[in-house]
CSV table of C-alpha atoms in Angstrom, one decimal:
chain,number,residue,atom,x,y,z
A,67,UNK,CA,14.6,0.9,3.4
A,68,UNK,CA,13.4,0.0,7.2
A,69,UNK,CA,16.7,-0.6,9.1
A,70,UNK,CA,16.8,-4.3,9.5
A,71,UNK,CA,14.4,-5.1,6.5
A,72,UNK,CA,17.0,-6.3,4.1
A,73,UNK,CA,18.1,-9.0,5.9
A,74,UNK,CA,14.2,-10.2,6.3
A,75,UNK,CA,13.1,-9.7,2.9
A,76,UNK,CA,16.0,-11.8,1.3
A,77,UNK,CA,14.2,-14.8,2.2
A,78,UNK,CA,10.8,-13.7,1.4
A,79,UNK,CA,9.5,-15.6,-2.1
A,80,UNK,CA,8.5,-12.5,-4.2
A,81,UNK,CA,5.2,-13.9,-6.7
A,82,UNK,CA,5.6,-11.6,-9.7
A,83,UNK,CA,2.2,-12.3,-10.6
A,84,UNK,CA,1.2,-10.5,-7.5
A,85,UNK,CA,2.9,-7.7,-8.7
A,86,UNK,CA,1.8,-7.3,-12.1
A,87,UNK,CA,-1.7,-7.2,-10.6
A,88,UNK,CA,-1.4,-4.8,-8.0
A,89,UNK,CA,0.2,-2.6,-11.0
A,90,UNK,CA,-2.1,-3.0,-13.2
A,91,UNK,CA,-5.1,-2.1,-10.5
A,92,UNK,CA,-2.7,1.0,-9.9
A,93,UNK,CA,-2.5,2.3,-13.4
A,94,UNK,CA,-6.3,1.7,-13.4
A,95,UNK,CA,-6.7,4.4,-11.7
A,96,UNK,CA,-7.0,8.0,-12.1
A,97,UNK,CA,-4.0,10.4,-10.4
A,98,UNK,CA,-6.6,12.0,-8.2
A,99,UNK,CA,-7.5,8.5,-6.8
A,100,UNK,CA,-3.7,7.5,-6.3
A,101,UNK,CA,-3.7,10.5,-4.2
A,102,UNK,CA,-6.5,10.5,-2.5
A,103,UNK,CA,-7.7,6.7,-2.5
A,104,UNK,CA,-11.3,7.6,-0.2
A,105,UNK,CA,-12.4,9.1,-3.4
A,106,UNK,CA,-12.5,5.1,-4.2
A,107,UNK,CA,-16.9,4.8,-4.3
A,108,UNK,CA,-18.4,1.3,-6.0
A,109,UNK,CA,-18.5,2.5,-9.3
A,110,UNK,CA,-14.6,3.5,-9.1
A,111,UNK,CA,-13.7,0.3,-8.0
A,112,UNK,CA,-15.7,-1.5,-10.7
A,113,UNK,CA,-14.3,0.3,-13.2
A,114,UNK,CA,-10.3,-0.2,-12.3
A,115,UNK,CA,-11.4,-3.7,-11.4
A,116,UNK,CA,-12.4,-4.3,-14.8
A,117,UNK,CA,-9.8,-1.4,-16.5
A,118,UNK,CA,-6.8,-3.5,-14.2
A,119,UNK,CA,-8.5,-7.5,-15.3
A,120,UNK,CA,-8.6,-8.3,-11.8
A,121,UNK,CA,-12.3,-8.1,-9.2
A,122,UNK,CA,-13.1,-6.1,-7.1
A,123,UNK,CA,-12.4,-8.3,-4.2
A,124,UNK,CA,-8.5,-7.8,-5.6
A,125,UNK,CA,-9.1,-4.2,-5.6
A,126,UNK,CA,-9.8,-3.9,-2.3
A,127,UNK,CA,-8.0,-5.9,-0.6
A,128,UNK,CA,-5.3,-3.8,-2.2
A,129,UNK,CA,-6.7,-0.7,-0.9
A,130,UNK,CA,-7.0,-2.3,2.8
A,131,UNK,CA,-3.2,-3.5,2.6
A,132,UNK,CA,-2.4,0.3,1.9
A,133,UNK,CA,-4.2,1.7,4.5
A,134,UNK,CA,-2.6,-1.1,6.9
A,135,UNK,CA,1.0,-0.1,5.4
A,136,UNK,CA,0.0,3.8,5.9
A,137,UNK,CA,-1.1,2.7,9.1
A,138,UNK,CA,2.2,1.0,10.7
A,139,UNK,CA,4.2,3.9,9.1
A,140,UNK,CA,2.7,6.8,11.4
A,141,UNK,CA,3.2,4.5,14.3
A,142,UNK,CA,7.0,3.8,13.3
A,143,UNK,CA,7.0,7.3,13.2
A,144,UNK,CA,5.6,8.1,16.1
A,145,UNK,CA,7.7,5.8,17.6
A,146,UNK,CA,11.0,7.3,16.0
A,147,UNK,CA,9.8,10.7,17.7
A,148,UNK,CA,9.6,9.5,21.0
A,149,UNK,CA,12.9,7.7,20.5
A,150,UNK,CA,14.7,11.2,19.2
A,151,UNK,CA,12.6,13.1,21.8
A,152,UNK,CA,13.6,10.4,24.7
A,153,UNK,CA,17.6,11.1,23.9
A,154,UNK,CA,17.6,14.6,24.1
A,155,UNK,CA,18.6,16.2,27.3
């Protein structure tokens, strides 16, 4: 958990809807492609699209929210680094 998160997300309205689809696009797809999501060409996406009952639209917006996740994580990283790096002397 991301310190401070807990209070913020008690308030957020979870849809479990949402969540069932973004599931069901995940177990569409192959381990190698949860690893490795570039591997992701047209056809691949058609096929979990239709594997998950969701478009392809769904399937990458999915994919665009992870990179943006993946994304903020390195900089919160980066920025823990040169917090930790900042206090030692």
């Amino acid at each position: 958990m991301i310190p401070g998160m807990g209070k913020a997300l008690k308030d957020v309205e979870i849809d479990d809807n949402a969540f069932k689809g973004i599931e069901a696009i995940i177990h569409s797809m192959t381990p190698a492609e949860r690893e490795n999501p570039s591997l992701l060409n047209g056809s691949r996406k058609q096929r979990i699209a239709k594997g998950s009952g969701t478009s392809i639209v769904e399937v990458n917006r999915l994919l665009k929210q992870f990179d943006q996740t993946g994304k903020m994580m390195r900089m919160a990283t980066m920025q823990q680094g040169k917090l930790k790096a900042g206090k030692k002397r």
